[in-house]
């Protein structure tokens, strides 16, 4: 456990603390937020004050300074280190234990916060059109990409909107790359390796997932190799077991490291007897929920749980 006794938070107003916490979460980083909820008697803290501790052990804001703040930072550091997810209400009595003589007490809510897990779904075919909104409804931040205009039609994907368009020699209009407020699925008309696809993803992809389900086996190969090279923490592909064996052999033949090949989850999804696109989407969503719950622990390998899904992606 790192020593936080020397951490001096950067002074900031509560709304700026919240903004910094949200920025860190959007970037895929964990934070712990402390908020003063009550003060009893004489104490330097004021209800509403906020303090945020980041993964790099820097901090912003204040909950009153002095010994009470140092004590809170120690608890926040343990919460960050242990990846605790449950908020806790801590009471600090400003007496001899803290080396203070104020005599009052302060109640502080400690909230560990994990960023939303981003999922890139490559291919807006039958499975992709079902899987993307399902994953979004489960709290994932979903980007769905396909270079086929007919496939990337928002009418095919509930809760989606076109947020980027592939360049055209006949169209000089600017492309909108910013996420639209309230949209659950970011739909991108582009190839998986086009720059606009990564625009909506966190800088660190180790906590993000890539699901490959294109209409073409060769494109699947390219997308899987690209996702592995980019460092996605979870890489899965839809397809039969025979296709999975061929895919792994071809990845090895093109020089993809054996350890990376072993990380590919294919066929992706829990083995629930899924056959239809909707059922396969449920199977792969269930596996991603399990991976999200344990993503801070060891990554799953190809020797993990059995999978479901035949070639329904196109």
C-alpha positions as semicolon CSV with decimal commas, in nm:
position;residue;x (nm);y (nm);z (nm)
1;X;0,000;0,000;0,000
2;X;0,156;0,333;-0,105
3;X;0,216;0,606;0,151
4;X;-0,036;0,885;0,094
5;X;0,068;1,093;0,394
6;X;0,268;1,328;0,171
7;X;-0,004;1,380;-0,090
8;X;-0,111;1,744;-0,110
9;X;-0,434;1,777;-0,312
10;X;-0,464;2,052;-0,568
11;X;-0,714;2,312;-0,446
12;X;-1,038;2,314;-0,643
13;X;-1,406;2,390;-0,602
14;X;-1,644;2,091;-0,564
15;X;-1,781;2,126;-0,918
16;X;-1,426;2,121;-1,054
17;X;-1,353;1,807;-0,851
18;X;-1,656;1,637;-1,003
19;X;-1,551;1,745;-1,351
20;X;-1,199;1,606;-1,298
21;X;-1,342;1,279;-1,168
22;X;-1,569;1,246;-1,471
23;X;-1,281;1,324;-1,707
24;X;-1,073;1,048;-1,549
25;X;-1,359;0,800;-1,572
26;X;-1,417;0,892;-1,937
27;X;-1,048;0,822;-1,999
28;X;-1,088;0,475;-1,848
29;X;-0,923;0,546;-1,511
30;X;-1,046;0,456;-1,165
31;X;-1,105;0,723;-0,901
32;X;-1,219;0,747;-0,541
33;X;-1,438;1,042;-0,445
34;X;-1,487;1,172;-0,089
35;X;-1,772;1,408;-0,004
36;X;-1,848;1,575;0,327
37;X;-2,211;1,496;0,407
38;X;-2,239;1,623;0,765
39;X;-2,049;1,820;1,030
40;X;-2,121;1,803;1,402
41;X;-1,976;2,058;1,643
42;X;-1,648;2,231;1,577
43;X;-1,476;2,101;1,262
44;X;-1,291;2,247;0,963
45;X;-1,498;2,057;0,709
46;X;-1,806;2,192;0,532
47;X;-2,086;1,975;0,390
48;X;-2,054;1,961;0,014
49;X;-1,673;1,976;0,003
50;X;-1,520;1,711;-0,223
51;X;-1,185;1,538;-0,265
52;X;-1,086;1,302;-0,549
53;X;-0,795;1,056;-0,554
54;X;-0,673;0,931;-0,893
55;X;-0,493;0,614;-1,001
56;X;-0,159;0,796;-1,018
57;X;-0,205;0,894;-0,650
58;X;-0,257;1,262;-0,725
59;X;-0,557;1,433;-0,571
60;X;-0,777;1,736;-0,624
61;X;-1,012;1,921;-0,390
62;X;-1,040;1,930;-0,013
63;X;-1,260;1,805;0,269
64;X;-1,112;2,039;0,526
65;X;-0,740;1,970;0,518
66;X;-0,522;1,864;0,808
67;X;-0,545;1,532;0,987
68;X;-0,899;1,453;0,880
69;X;-0,799;1,484;0,515
70;X;-0,490;1,265;0,565
71;X;-0,704;1,002;0,735
72;X;-0,956;1,012;0,452
73;X;-0,683;0,982;0,189
74;X;-0,556;0,668;0,362
75;X;-0,900;0,508;0,339
76;X;-0,938;0,626;-0,020
77;X;-0,601;0,477;-0,111
78;X;-0,702;0,139;0,029
79;X;-1,030;0,153;-0,163
80;X;-0,839;0,234;-0,483
81;X;-0,585;-0,042;-0,419
82;X;-0,846;-0,305;-0,328
83;X;-1,077;-0,207;-0,614
84;X;-1,364;-0,185;-0,369
85;X;-1,691;-0,091;-0,535
86;X;-1,924;-0,022;-0,240
87;X;-1,949;0,333;-0,103
88;X;-1,880;0,373;0,269
89;X;-1,980;0,642;0,517
90;X;-1,688;0,720;0,747
91;X;-1,710;0,923;1,068
92;X;-1,398;1,110;1,176
93;X;-1,392;1,233;1,537
94;X;-1,165;1,533;1,569
95;X;-1,008;1,443;1,900
96;X;-0,682;1,301;2,035
97;X;-0,688;1,003;1,796
98;X;-0,637;1,237;1,503
99;X;-0,420;1,474;1,699
100;X;-0,687;1,744;1,683
101;X;-0,860;1,940;1,954
102;X;-1,166;2,067;1,764
103;X;-1,390;1,820;1,943
104;X;-1,644;1,784;1,664
105;X;-1,694;1,512;1,406
106;X;-1,728;1,486;1,029
107;X;-1,916;1,233;0,818
108;X;-1,756;1,163;0,482
109;X;-1,893;0,947;0,200
110;X;-1,613;0,750;0,030
111;X;-1,711;0,637;-0,322
112;X;-1,482;0,418;-0,533
113;X;-1,574;0,459;-0,899
114;X;-1,488;0,234;-1,189
115;X;-1,508;0,364;-1,546
116;X;-1,763;0,220;-1,784
117;X;-1,622;-0,064;-1,993
118;X;-1,599;0,021;-2,361
119;X;-1,686;-0,240;-2,622
120;X;-1,602;-0,207;-2,990
121;X;-1,830;-0,423;-3,202
122;X;-1,674;-0,471;-3,546
123;X;-1,946;-0,562;-3,792
124;X;-2,308;-0,444;-3,796
125;X;-2,452;-0,762;-3,942
126;X;-2,722;-0,980;-3,788
127;X;-2,546;-1,039;-3,456
128;X;-2,392;-0,693;-3,433
129;X;-2,728;-0,521;-3,475
130;X;-2,865;-0,721;-3,179
131;X;-2,551;-0,726;-2,964
132;X;-2,469;-0,354;-2,965
133;X;-2,793;-0,225;-2,805
134;X;-2,805;-0,524;-2,568
135;X;-2,455;-0,447;-2,440
136;X;-2,544;-0,079;-2,409
137;X;-2,850;-0,169;-2,199
138;X;-2,613;-0,357;-1,965
139;X;-2,405;-0,048;-1,899
140;X;-2,127;-0,093;-2,155
141;X;-2,012;0,201;-2,368
142;X;-2,059;0,060;-2,717
143;X;-1,909;0,161;-3,051
144;X;-2,042;-0,029;-3,354
145;X;-1,855;0,007;-3,682
146;X;-1,912;-0,117;-4,035
147;X;-1,791;0,023;-4,367
148;X;-2,109;-0,089;-4,547
149;X;-2,361;0,196;-4,561
150;X;-2,656;-0,043;-4,565
151;X;-2,530;-0,224;-4,255
152;X;-2,448;0,096;-4,064
153;X;-2,800;0,230;-4,108
154;X;-2,928;0,364;-3,772
155;X;-3,273;0,223;-3,851
156;X;-3,128;-0,129;-3,808
157;X;-2,979;-0,061;-3,465
158;X;-3,203;0,056;-3,181
159;X;-3,059;0,335;-2,963
160;X;-2,793;0,419;-3,221
161;X;-2,711;0,726;-3,425
162;X;-2,458;0,782;-3,704
163;X;-2,169;0,971;-3,543
164;X;-1,907;0,941;-3,816
165;X;-1,900;0,886;-4,189
166;X;-1,633;0,734;-4,407
167;X;-1,463;0,986;-4,638
168;X;-1,590;1,016;-4,991
169;X;-1,436;1,174;-5,300
170;X;-1,778;1,326;-5,373
171;X;-1,855;1,457;-5,028
172;X;-1,642;1,721;-4,857
173;X;-1,878;1,770;-4,562
174;X;-1,706;1,747;-4,222
175;X;-1,754;1,428;-4,021
176;X;-1,904;1,449;-3,674
177;X;-1,681;1,249;-3,441
178;X;-1,820;1,366;-3,107
179;X;-2,060;1,140;-2,915
180;X;-2,416;1,266;-2,919
181;X;-2,563;1,321;-2,571
182;X;-2,800;1,046;-2,463
183;X;-2,704;0,798;-2,733
184;X;-2,631;0,446;-2,611
185;X;-2,458;0,309;-2,920
186;X;-2,202;0,505;-3,117
187;X;-2,252;0,395;-3,478
188;X;-1,958;0,459;-3,711
189;X;-1,962;0,413;-4,088
190;X;-1,596;0,314;-4,127
191;X;-1,351;0,027;-4,132
192;X;-1,234;-0,100;-3,794
193;X;-0,888;0,056;-3,833
194;X;-1,005;0,399;-3,949
195;X;-0,903;0,675;-3,701
196;X;-1,259;0,780;-3,623
197;X;-1,337;0,440;-3,471
198;X;-1,086;0,490;-3,189
199;X;-1,202;0,847;-3,128
200;X;-1,477;0,733;-2,894
201;X;-1,264;0,478;-2,706
202;X;-1,037;0,534;-2,403
203;X;-0,667;0,592;-2,459
204;X;-0,582;0,279;-2,260
205;X;-0,747;-0,018;-2,432
206;X;-0,647;-0,282;-2,179
207;X;-0,983;-0,241;-2,006
208;X;-1,180;-0,235;-2,333
209;X;-1,322;-0,522;-2,537
210;X;-1,330;-0,583;-2,912
211;X;-1,588;-0,819;-3,064
212;X;-1,534;-0,921;-3,426
213;X;-1,834;-1,033;-3,631
214;X;-1,794;-0,909;-3,985
215;X;-1,948;-1,044;-4,308
216;X;-1,614;-1,172;-4,440
217;X;-1,369;-1,430;-4,301
218;X;-1,063;-1,247;-4,431
219;X;-1,185;-0,924;-4,274
220;X;-1,237;-1,111;-3,947
221;X;-0,872;-1,214;-3,959
222;X;-0,759;-0,856;-4,015
223;X;-0,983;-0,718;-3,741
224;X;-0,873;-0,977;-3,485
225;X;-0,504;-0,918;-3,557
226;X;-0,562;-0,541;-3,535
227;X;-0,747;-0,569;-3,200
228;X;-0,469;-0,783;-3,053
229;X;-0,201;-0,544;-3,173
230;X;-0,393;-0,249;-3,030
231;X;-0,393;-0,416;-2,689
232;X;-0,764;-0,464;-2,625
233;X;-0,803;-0,646;-2,296
234;X;-1,069;-0,876;-2,434
235;X;-1,079;-0,994;-2,795
236;X;-1,359;-1,219;-2,916
237;X;-1,491;-1,343;-3,247
238;X;-1,819;-1,492;-3,364
239;X;-1,796;-1,812;-3,566
240;X;-1,805;-2,190;-3,560
241;X;-1,545;-2,402;-3,384
242;X;-1,405;-2,502;-3,723
243;X;-1,370;-2,136;-3,818
244;X;-1,207;-2,066;-3,482
245;X;-0,942;-2,334;-3,545
246;X;-0,867;-2,195;-3,891
247;X;-0,855;-1,842;-3,756
248;X;-0,601;-1,927;-3,486
249;X;-0,385;-2,116;-3,737
250;X;-0,387;-1,822;-3,976
251;X;-0,307;-1,573;-3,701
252;X;-0,008;-1,785;-3,604
253;X;0,099;-1,812;-3,970
254;X;0,105;-1,434;-4,003
255;X;0,335;-1,405;-3,702
256;X;0,091;-1,306;-3,429
257;X;0,254;-1,406;-3,096
258;X;0,127;-1,733;-2,948
259;X;0,020;-1,558;-2,628
260;X;-0,196;-1,315;-2,822
261;X;-0,353;-1,592;-3,029
262;X;-0,444;-1,771;-2,707
263;X;-0,629;-1,461;-2,587
264;X;-0,882;-1,475;-2,869
265;X;-1,222;-1,591;-2,741
266;X;-1,370;-1,774;-3,039
267;X;-1,642;-1,890;-3,060
268;X;-1,734;-1,607;-2,826
269;X;-2,015;-1,643;-2,572
270;X;-2,130;-1,880;-2,302
271;X;-2,251;-2,221;-2,419
272;X;-2,627;-2,184;-2,382
273;X;-2,723;-2,354;-2,705
274;X;-2,759;-2,022;-2,887
275;X;-2,847;-2,036;-3,258
276;X;-3,025;-1,716;-3,361
277;X;-2,855;-1,374;-3,372
278;X;-3,052;-1,261;-3,067
279;X;-2,959;-1,574;-2,870
280;X;-2,591;-1,544;-2,968
281;X;-2,602;-1,182;-2,852
282;X;-2,730;-1,296;-2,512
283;X;-2,452;-1,556;-2,490
284;X;-2,171;-1,315;-2,571
285;X;-2,321;-1,042;-2,350
286;X;-2,327;-1,286;-2,057
287;X;-1,959;-1,364;-2,109
288;X;-1,871;-0,995;-2,125
289;X;-2,063;-0,925;-1,804
290;X;-1,859;-1,198;-1,634
291;X;-1,536;-1,058;-1,778
292;X;-1,628;-0,708;-1,664
293;X;-1,693;-0,832;-1,310
294;X;-1,346;-0,986;-1,290
295;X;-1,151;-0,767;-1,531
296;X;-0,909;-0,646;-1,264
297;X;-0,804;-1,006;-1,204
298;X;-0,632;-1,245;-1,446
299;X;-0,756;-1,227;-1,804
300;X;-0,952;-1,516;-1,941
301;X;-0,774;-1,734;-2,195
302;X;-0,897;-1,958;-2,470
303;X;-0,901;-2,240;-2,215
304;X;-1,177;-2,065;-2,019
305;X;-1,550;-2,121;-2,034
306;X;-1,704;-2,287;-2,336
307;X;-1,859;-2,068;-2,602
308;X;-2,157;-2,047;-2,830
309;X;-2,235;-1,913;-3,172
310;X;-2,220;-2,037;-3,527
311;X;-2,150;-1,817;-3,827
312;X;-2,439;-1,571;-3,800
313;X;-2,234;-1,252;-3,819
314;X;-2,282;-1,147;-4,179
